[in-house]
PDB file of C-alpha atoms in Angstrom:
ATOM      1  CA  HIS A  18     102.886 187.167  52.972  1.00 68.00           C
ATOM      2  CA  HIS A  19     105.683 184.110  54.015  1.00 68.00           C
ATOM      3  CA  SER A  20     108.706 186.402  53.633  1.00 70.00           C
ATOM      4  CA  SER A  21     109.583 189.785  55.109  1.00 72.00           C
ATOM      5  CA  ALA A  22     111.906 191.121  51.993  1.00 68.00           C
ATOM      6  CA  HIS A  23     109.666 193.624  51.528  1.00 74.00           C
ATOM      7  CA  ILE A  24     108.125 194.666  55.136  1.00 76.00           C
ATOM      8  CA  LEU A  25     111.419 195.680  56.596  1.00 74.00           C
ATOM      9  CA  ARG A  26     112.478 197.601  53.175  1.00 73.00           C
ATOM     10  CA  GLU A  27     109.954 198.529  50.868  1.00 77.00           C
ATOM     11  CA  LYS A  28     110.582 196.711  47.690  1.00 75.00           C
ATOM     12  CA  LEU A  29     108.468 198.670  44.494  1.00 74.00           C
ATOM     13  CA  SER A  30     106.967 195.661  43.056  1.00 78.00           C
ATOM     14  CA  PHE A  31     105.238 195.808  46.289  1.00 73.00           C
ATOM     15  CA  ARG A  32     103.987 198.877  46.302  1.00 77.00           C
ATOM     16  CA  LEU A  33     102.603 198.640  43.025  1.00 78.00           C
ATOM     17  CA  LEU A  34     101.150 195.221  43.863  1.00 76.00           C
ATOM     18  CA  SER A  35      99.288 197.186  46.650  1.00 76.00           C
ATOM     19  CA  LEU A  36      98.226 200.047  44.054  1.00 76.00           C
ATOM     20  CA  ILE A  37      96.301 197.792  41.318  1.00 77.00           C
ATOM     21  CA  GLY A  38      94.855 195.675  44.514  1.00 74.00           C
ATOM     22  CA  GLY A  39      93.549 198.814  46.573  1.00 75.00           C
ATOM     23  CA  THR A  40      92.494 198.695  49.861  1.00 76.00           C
ATOM     24  CA  LYS A  41      90.230 195.479  49.343  1.00 75.00           C
ATOM     25  CA  MET A  42      92.957 193.708  49.325  1.00 77.00           C
ATOM     26  CA  VAL A  43      92.953 190.806  51.629  1.00 77.00           C
ATOM     27  CA  HIS A  44      97.151 190.573  53.076  1.00 80.00           C
ATOM     28  CA  VAL A  45      97.691 187.012  55.389  1.00 81.00           C
ATOM     29  CA  VAL A  46     100.451 187.512  57.056  1.00 78.00           C
ATOM     30  CA  LEU A  47     102.784 185.531  59.527  1.00 80.00           C
ATOM     31  CA  SER A  48     102.285 187.743  63.081  1.00 78.00           C
ATOM     32  CA  HIS A  49     100.663 190.707  64.532  1.00 82.00           C
ATOM     33  CA  ALA A  50     104.172 192.161  64.432  1.00 81.00           C
ATOM     34  CA  MET A  51     103.838 191.493  61.133  1.00 78.00           C
ATOM     35  CA  SER A  52     100.243 193.121  60.511  1.00 79.00           C
ATOM     36  CA  LYS A  53     101.354 196.530  62.075  1.00 84.00           C
ATOM     37  CA  ASP A  54     104.971 196.915  59.803  1.00 78.00           C
ATOM     38  CA  LEU A  55     103.155 195.911  56.759  1.00 80.00           C
ATOM     39  CA  ALA A  56     100.233 198.137  57.255  1.00 80.00           C
ATOM     40  CA  ALA A  57     102.999 201.058  58.325  1.00 81.00           C
ATOM     41  CA  ARG A  58     105.533 201.007  55.723  1.00 81.00           C
ATOM     42  CA  TYR A  59     102.196 200.610  52.633  1.00 79.00           C
ATOM     43  CA  PRO A  60      99.182 202.846  53.496  1.00 80.00           C
ATOM     44  CA  ARG A  61      97.105 201.658  51.032  1.00 78.00           C
ATOM     45  CA  VAL A  62      97.481 197.945  53.164  1.00 79.00           C
ATOM     46  CA  ARG A  63      93.662 198.090  55.136  1.00 74.00           C
ATOM     47  CA  ARG A  64      92.667 194.023  55.752  1.00 78.00           C
ATOM     48  CA  VAL A  65      95.491 192.146  56.661  1.00 80.00           C
ATOM     49  CA  LEU A  66      94.923 188.286  58.242  1.00 79.00           C
ATOM     50  CA  VAL A  67      97.297 186.859  61.135  1.00 80.00           C
ATOM     51  CA  CYS A  68      98.059 183.056  59.504  1.00 76.00           C
ATOM     52  CA  ASN A  69     101.046 181.469  62.229  1.00 85.00           C
ATOM     53  CA  ASN A  70     103.275 178.759  61.022  1.00 87.00           C
ATOM     54  CA  ALA A  71     102.628 176.716  64.249  1.00 89.00           C
ATOM     55  CA  GLY A  72      99.144 175.140  62.456  1.00 87.00           C
ATOM     56  CA  TYR A  73     101.562 174.345  59.590  1.00 85.00           C
ATOM     57  CA  VAL A  74     103.402 171.820  62.196  1.00 90.00           C
ATOM     58  CA  LEU A  75     102.199 168.316  63.805  1.00 83.00           C
ATOM     59  CA  LYS A  76     101.879 167.672  67.355  1.00 78.00           C
ATOM     60  CA  PRO A  77     104.754 165.148  68.025  1.00 76.00           C
ATOM     61  CA  GLN A  78     103.994 162.844  71.412  1.00 70.00           C
ATOM     62  CA  ARG A  79     104.902 164.227  74.525  1.00 71.00           C
ATOM     63  CA  ARG A  80     108.448 162.801  75.395  1.00 72.00           C
ATOM     64  CA  PRO A  81     109.610 162.658  78.675  1.00 69.00           C
ATOM     65  CA  PRO A  82     112.553 164.406  80.740  1.00 70.00           C
ATOM     66  CA  ARG A  83     115.942 164.146  79.137  1.00 74.00           C
ATOM     67  CA  ASN A  84     118.859 163.988  81.862  1.00 76.00           C
ATOM     68  CA  VAL A  85     121.910 165.343  81.151  1.00 80.00           C
ATOM     69  CA  LYS A  86     123.653 163.892  83.568  1.00 81.00           C
ATOM     70  CA  GLY A  87     126.872 161.564  82.253  1.00 84.00           C
ATOM     71  CA  ARG A  88     126.511 162.566  79.055  1.00 93.00           C
ATOM     72  CA  PRO A  89     127.132 166.107  77.106  1.00 96.00           C
ATOM     73  CA  LEU A  90     124.447 168.200  76.192  1.00 97.00           C
ATOM     74  CA  VAL A  91     123.414 168.340  73.331  1.00 98.00           C
ATOM     75  CA  VAL A  92     122.324 170.940  70.648  1.00 98.00           C
ATOM     76  CA  GLY A  93     121.279 171.231  67.218  1.00 98.00           C
ATOM     77  CA  LEU A  94     120.601 173.208  63.978  1.00 98.00           C
ATOM     78  CA  LEU A  95     118.753 172.432  60.951  1.00 98.00           C
ATOM     79  CA  SER A  96     118.245 174.428  58.387  1.00 97.00           C
ATOM     80  CA  ASN A  97     120.065 174.996  55.106  1.00 96.00           C
ATOM     81  CA  LEU A  98     123.235 175.363  56.292  1.00 97.00           C
ATOM     82  CA  ASN A  99     126.389 178.662  55.814  1.00 97.00           C
ATOM     83  CA  ARG A 100     127.191 181.530  57.130  1.00 96.00           C
ATOM     84  CA  GLU A 101     124.057 183.909  56.502  1.00 95.00           C
ATOM     85  CA  LYS A 102     121.782 180.872  58.548  1.00 95.00           C
ATOM     86  CA  GLY A 103     124.353 181.329  61.275  1.00 95.00           C
ATOM     87  CA  LEU A 104     126.683 177.790  60.596  1.00 97.00           C
ATOM     88  CA  ASP A 105     129.283 179.828  61.724  1.00 97.00           C
ATOM     89  CA  THR A 106     128.705 181.137  64.968  1.00 96.00           C
ATOM     90  CA  VAL A 107     126.911 177.724  65.998  1.00 97.00           C
ATOM     91  CA  VAL A 108     130.272 175.768  65.094  1.00 98.00           C
ATOM     92  CA  GLU A 109     132.551 179.028  67.199  1.00 97.00           C
ATOM     93  CA  THR A 110     130.047 178.874  70.172  1.00 97.00           C
ATOM     94  CA  ILE A 111     130.212 175.224  70.780  1.00 98.00           C
ATOM     95  CA  ALA A 112     134.184 174.716  70.661  1.00 98.00           C
ATOM     96  CA  ALA A 113     134.389 177.932  73.202  1.00 97.00           C
ATOM     97  CA  GLY A 114     131.879 176.098  75.141  1.00 97.00           C
ATOM     98  CA  ARG A 115     133.947 172.740  74.738  1.00 98.00           C
ATOM     99  CA  ALA A 116     136.757 174.956  75.632  1.00 97.00           C
ATOM    100  CA  THR A 117     135.703 176.196  78.796  1.00 96.00           C
ATOM    101  CA  GLY A 118     135.186 173.100  79.872  1.00 97.00           C
ATOM    102  CA  LEU A 119     131.346 172.236  79.199  1.00 97.00           C
ATOM    103  CA  ASP A 120     130.707 168.892  77.883  1.00 97.00           C
ATOM    104  CA  LEU A 121     128.619 169.840  74.332  1.00 98.00           C
ATOM    105  CA  LYS A 122     128.073 167.752  71.473  1.00 98.00           C
ATOM    106  CA  LEU A 123     126.560 169.350  68.303  1.00 98.00           C
ATOM    107  CA  VAL A 124     123.815 167.933  65.647  1.00 98.00           C
ATOM    108  CA  LEU A 125     123.672 169.898  62.041  1.00 98.00           C
ATOM    109  CA  ALA A 126     121.405 168.621  59.654  1.00 98.00           C
ATOM    110  CA  GLY A 127     119.840 170.013  56.205  1.00 97.00           C
ATOM    111  CA  PRO A 128     122.281 170.389  53.211  1.00 97.00           C
ATOM    112  CA  LEU A 129     125.894 172.635  52.829  1.00 97.00           C
ATOM    113  CA  ILE A 130     125.089 175.513  50.989  1.00 96.00           C
ATOM    114  CA  GLY A 131     127.989 176.620  49.144  1.00 96.00           C
ATOM    115  CA  ARG A 132     132.083 175.948  49.373  1.00 97.00           C
ATOM    116  CA  ALA A 133     132.596 178.050  52.377  1.00 97.00           C
ATOM    117  CA  ALA A 134     129.816 176.035  54.128  1.00 97.00           C
ATOM    118  CA  ILE A 135     131.837 172.924  53.175  1.00 97.00           C
ATOM    119  CA  ALA A 136     135.100 174.506  54.648  1.00 97.00           C
ATOM    120  CA  THR A 137     133.469 175.683  57.888  1.00 97.00           C
ATOM    121  CA  VAL A 138     132.276 172.127  58.966  1.00 98.00           C
ATOM    122  CA  GLU A 139     135.892 169.932  57.641  1.00 97.00           C
ATOM    123  CA  LEU A 140     137.163 172.551  60.572  1.00 97.00           C
ATOM    124  CA  ALA A 141     134.507 171.746  62.852  1.00 97.00           C
ATOM    125  CA  GLY A 142     135.195 167.879  61.857  1.00 97.00           C
ATOM    126  CA  ARG A 143     138.915 168.750  63.128  1.00 97.00           C
ATOM    127  CA  ILE A 144     138.167 170.968  65.840  1.00 97.00           C
ATOM    128  CA  LEU A 145     135.128 169.111  67.231  1.00 97.00           C
ATOM    129  CA  GLY A 146     135.824 165.058  66.534  1.00 97.00           C
ATOM    130  CA  SER A 147     133.340 162.933  67.857  1.00 96.00           C
ATOM    131  CA  ALA A 148     131.588 165.665  69.286  1.00 98.00           C
ATOM    132  CA  LEU A 149     129.972 166.740  66.072  1.00 98.00           C
ATOM    133  CA  ASP A 150     127.284 164.650  64.570  1.00 98.00           C
ATOM    134  CA  VAL A 151     126.515 165.924  60.719  1.00 98.00           C
ATOM    135  CA  ARG A 152     123.073 164.312  59.700  1.00 96.00           C
ATOM    136  CA  GLY A 153     122.752 166.235  56.030  1.00 96.00           C
ATOM    137  CA  PRO A 154     119.021 166.913  54.098  1.00 97.00           C
ATOM    138  CA  VAL A 155     116.842 165.311  57.240  1.00 97.00           C
ATOM    139  CA  GLU A 156     112.476 164.039  56.210  1.00 95.00           C
ATOM    140  CA  GLY A 157     110.287 162.211  58.102  1.00 93.00           C
ATOM    141  CA  GLU A 158     111.928 160.232  60.578  1.00 93.00           C
ATOM    142  CA  ALA A 159     115.148 161.449  59.610  1.00 96.00           C
ATOM    143  CA  LYS A 160     113.971 164.887  61.001  1.00 95.00           C
ATOM    144  CA  SER A 161     112.304 163.288  64.200  1.00 93.00           C
ATOM    145  CA  ALA A 162     115.181 161.155  65.012  1.00 94.00           C
ATOM    146  CA  PHE A 163     116.821 164.674  64.683  1.00 96.00           C
ATOM    147  CA  TYR A 164     114.495 166.506  67.228  1.00 95.00           C
ATOM    148  CA  GLU A 165     113.973 163.869  69.462  1.00 93.00           C
ATOM    149  CA  CYS A 166     118.026 163.659  70.168  1.00 94.00           C
ATOM    150  CA  ILE A 167     118.912 167.361  70.956  1.00 96.00           C
ATOM    151  CA  ASP A 168     118.418 169.291  73.952  1.00 96.00           C
ATOM    152  CA  VAL A 169     118.915 172.674  72.555  1.00 97.00           C
ATOM    153  CA  PHE A 170     117.678 174.626  69.454  1.00 98.00           C
ATOM    154  CA  PHE A 171     120.388 176.795  68.459  1.00 97.00           C
ATOM    155  CA  PHE A 172     119.676 178.898  65.785  1.00 97.00           C
ATOM    156  CA  PRO A 173     121.485 182.273  65.600  1.00 96.00           C
ATOM    157  CA  THR A 174     120.262 183.808  62.261  1.00 95.00           C
ATOM    158  CA  ASN A 175     122.034 186.682  59.890  1.00 91.00           C
ATOM    159  CA  TYR A 176     119.725 185.785  57.476  1.00 89.00           C
ATOM    160  CA  ILE A 177     118.297 189.627  57.032  1.00 84.00           C
ATOM    161  CA  TYR A 178     115.135 188.788  55.766  1.00 85.00           C
ATOM    162  CA  GLU A 179     113.881 186.158  58.374  1.00 89.00           C
ATOM    163  CA  ALA A 180     110.374 186.054  58.907  1.00 88.00           C
ATOM    164  CA  GLN A 181     109.173 183.352  60.692  1.00 90.00           C
ATOM    165  CA  PRO A 182     111.333 179.818  60.320  1.00 93.00           C
ATOM    166  CA  LEU A 183     109.268 176.967  60.561  1.00 93.00           C
ATOM    167  CA  VAL A 184     112.178 174.742  61.777  1.00 96.00           C
ATOM    168  CA  ILE A 185     112.295 176.947  65.544  1.00 97.00           C
ATOM    169  CA  PHE A 186     107.637 175.877  66.027  1.00 96.00           C
ATOM    170  CA  GLU A 187     109.017 172.188  64.645  1.00 96.00           C
ATOM    171  CA  ALA A 188     111.939 172.329  67.516  1.00 96.00           C
ATOM    172  CA  MET A 189     109.289 173.492  70.140  1.00 95.00           C
ATOM    173  CA  SER A 190     106.566 170.939  69.424  1.00 95.00           C
ATOM    174  CA  TYR A 191     108.894 168.309  70.341  1.00 94.00           C
ATOM    175  CA  GLY A 192     109.649 170.741  73.756  1.00 94.00           C
ATOM    176  CA  VAL A 193     113.234 171.523  72.574  1.00 95.00           C
ATOM    177  CA  PRO A 194     114.238 175.067  74.118  1.00 96.00           C
ATOM    178  CA  VAL A 195     114.744 177.597  70.952  1.00 97.00           C
ATOM    179  CA  ILE A 196     118.079 179.759  71.423  1.00 97.00           C
ATOM    180  CA  ALA A 197     117.971 182.212  68.150  1.00 96.00           C
ATOM    181  CA  ALA A 198     119.066 184.987  67.068  1.00 94.00           C
ATOM    182  CA  ASP A 199     116.907 188.739  66.926  1.00 93.00           C
ATOM    183  CA  ARG A 200     116.115 188.404  63.134  1.00 91.00           C
ATOM    184  CA  GLY A 201     112.577 188.980  61.646  1.00 88.00           C
ATOM    185  CA  TYR A 202     109.411 187.845  63.803  1.00 91.00           C
ATOM    186  CA  ILE A 203     111.060 184.921  65.936  1.00 94.00           C
ATOM    187  CA  ALA A 204     110.696 186.743  69.126  1.00 92.00           C
ATOM    188  CA  GLU A 205     106.646 186.421  68.425  1.00 92.00           C
ATOM    189  CA  MET A 206     107.318 183.029  67.654  1.00 93.00           C
ATOM    190  CA  ILE A 207     108.699 181.771  70.635  1.00 94.00           C
ATOM    191  CA  GLY A 208     107.594 184.597  73.602  1.00 90.00           C
ATOM    192  CA  SER A 209     108.941 183.703  76.765  1.00 89.00           C
ATOM    193  CA  ALA A 210     109.472 180.213  76.469  1.00 91.00           C
ATOM    194  CA  GLY A 211     113.186 180.686  74.778  1.00 92.00           C
ATOM    195  CA  THR A 212     115.840 182.827  74.561  1.00 94.00           C
ATOM    196  CA  VAL A 213     115.760 185.507  72.207  1.00 95.00           C
ATOM    197  CA  VAL A 214     119.829 186.791  71.861  1.00 93.00           C
ATOM    198  CA  PRO A 215     119.329 191.192  70.798  1.00 90.00           C
ATOM    199  CA  ARG A 216     121.940 191.961  67.968  1.00 82.00           C
ATOM    200  CA  ASN A 217     124.378 194.296  70.572  1.00 79.00           C
ATOM    201  CA  LEU A 218     124.707 191.429  72.390  1.00 82.00           C
ATOM    202  CA  ASP A 219     128.020 188.549  71.769  1.00 87.00           C
ATOM    203  CA  ILE A 220     125.621 186.075  70.945  1.00 90.00           C
ATOM    204  CA  VAL A 221     128.430 183.316  71.440  1.00 93.00           C
ATOM    205  CA  ASP A 222     129.083 184.239  75.330  1.00 93.00           C
ATOM    206  CA  THR A 223     125.820 184.638  75.926  1.00 93.00           C
ATOM    207  CA  ILE A 224     124.798 181.084  74.698  1.00 95.00           C
ATOM    208  CA  ILE A 225     127.681 179.468  76.845  1.00 96.00           C
ATOM    209  CA  THR A 226     125.983 180.792  79.983  1.00 96.00           C
ATOM    210  CA  ILE A 227     123.064 179.652  78.969  1.00 96.00           C
ATOM    211  CA  LEU A 228     124.286 176.432  77.966  1.00 97.00           C
ATOM    212  CA  ARG A 229     126.378 176.122  81.100  1.00 97.00           C
ATOM    213  CA  THR A 230     123.068 176.442  82.833  1.00 96.00           C
ATOM    214  CA  PHE A 231     121.442 173.407  81.868  1.00 96.00           C
ATOM    215  CA  ILE A 232     124.176 171.845  82.456  1.00 95.00           C
ATOM    216  CA  GLU A 233     124.300 172.743  86.213  1.00 94.00           C
ATOM    217  CA  HIS A 234     121.140 172.677  86.894  1.00 94.00           C
ATOM    218  CA  PRO A 235     119.710 169.917  84.615  1.00 92.00           C
ATOM    219  CA  GLU A 236     116.278 171.265  86.018  1.00 93.00           C
ATOM    220  CA  GLU A 237     116.080 174.368  84.098  1.00 94.00           C
ATOM    221  CA  LEU A 238     116.453 172.703  81.162  1.00 95.00           C
ATOM    222  CA  ASN A 239     113.204 170.246  81.983  1.00 93.00           C
ATOM    223  CA  ARG A 240     111.410 173.540  82.485  1.00 94.00           C
ATOM    224  CA  ALA A 241     112.734 174.861  79.524  1.00 95.00           C
ATOM    225  CA  ARG A 242     111.464 171.971  77.516  1.00 94.00           C
ATOM    226  CA  GLU A 243     107.983 172.446  78.636  1.00 94.00           C
ATOM    227  CA  ALA A 244     108.063 176.189  78.610  1.00 96.00           C
ATOM    228  CA  SER A 245     108.837 175.684  75.033  1.00 95.00           C
ATOM    229  CA  ARG A 246     106.121 172.740  74.133  1.00 94.00           C
ATOM    230  CA  LYS A 247     103.267 174.740  76.254  1.00 94.00           C
ATOM    231  CA  GLN A 248     104.505 177.657  74.206  1.00 95.00           C
ATOM    232  CA  PHE A 249     104.172 175.679  70.470  1.00 95.00           C
ATOM    233  CA  LEU A 250     100.812 173.824  71.640  1.00 94.00           C
ATOM    234  CA  ALA A 251      99.511 177.523  72.298  1.00 94.00           C
ATOM    235  CA  MET A 252     100.772 179.248  69.124  1.00 93.00           C
ATOM    236  CA  ARG A 253      99.489 175.923  67.232  1.00 93.00           C
ATOM    237  CA  ALA A 254      95.732 176.770  68.547  1.00 92.00           C
ATOM    238  CA  LYS A 255      96.609 180.179  68.252  1.00 90.00           C
ATOM    239  CA  ALA A 256      96.816 179.043  64.268  1.00 89.00           C
ATOM    240  CA  MET A 257      94.115 176.722  64.022  1.00 88.00           C
ATOM    241  CA  ALA A 258      91.717 180.014  65.153  1.00 87.00           C
ATOM    242  CA  GLU A 259      93.595 181.973  62.187  1.00 85.00           C
ATOM    243  CA  ILE A 260      92.687 179.450  59.600  1.00 82.00           C
ATOM    244  CA  GLU A 261      89.138 179.150  60.742  1.00 83.00           C
ATOM    245  CA  GLU A 262      88.701 183.072  59.977  1.00 81.00           C
ATOM    246  CA  LEU A 263      91.215 182.363  56.690  1.00 79.00           C
ATOM    247  CA  VAL A 264      89.116 180.474  55.286  1.00 82.00           C
ATOM    248  CA  ASP A 265      85.964 181.862  56.238  1.00 78.00           C
ATOM    249  CA  ALA A 266      87.195 185.475  54.691  1.00 76.00           C
ATOM    250  CA  ILE A 267      88.105 183.467  51.454  1.00 74.00           C
ATOM    251  CA  LEU A 268      84.964 181.744  51.350  1.00 78.00           C
ATOM    252  CA  SER A 269      82.453 184.203  52.340  1.00 73.00           C
ATOM    253  CA  PRO A 270      84.391 187.785  51.098  1.00 64.00           C
ATOM    254  CA  ARG A 271      83.521 190.925  52.817  1.00 58.00           C
ATOM    255  CA  ILE A 272      81.791 193.301  50.699  1.00 49.00           C
ATOM    256  CA  ASP A 273      82.472 196.318  50.626  1.00 50.00           C
ATOM    257  CA  ARG A 274      79.748 199.347  49.944  1.00 38.00           C
TER     258      ARG A 274
END
């Protein structure tokens, strides 16, 4: 289950599938909260294994602390770039922060999805000027270069069926602090190592406050970096154990009598 579309709301197609598969069907989900939600929505789901996405992310080499004194704080977003994934909110936040005097730079990576996204980035270019870096789709070394150049990963997604976005674990693997909207099962990924903004808060004002703290107190940024990397390593170790359990379940299926 790599989507929460049939978990956060009932889907007839999956209800039928669970009826056909019965109580012996094994379901693999991304988190413990996802497991509870799935079982609560579909009573015939009885056997659930958890295997989080951190196991699919490599461990890059540890980076030294970054000094933000005398340079902009670099905020990044990597995704399919559109309003649903938070593009508009990211641009609004960086523009508003710079208007208050914060020295911020925005780096965008990923494909622009739709005309509205293209228009948003064009407007951002006029507002932010050289404080905007648009890199387009990135893979391999280009993706590593993206994560290595940013100080904060900002993911204010509005996608209602968000599950466990791989880009969050990727950012954390580089020791990049993550600030994200509370969607899907993101909170379980980040734990106490980053910031998950509840939907009832003004995300722009909340993020500007956090970015100001990182600029004025660089030691807080370095602490956040350490916490992010530590959380990723813990989640990855957990994922490795979960993968072993999954393989064991596949190779040695339980026989119910």
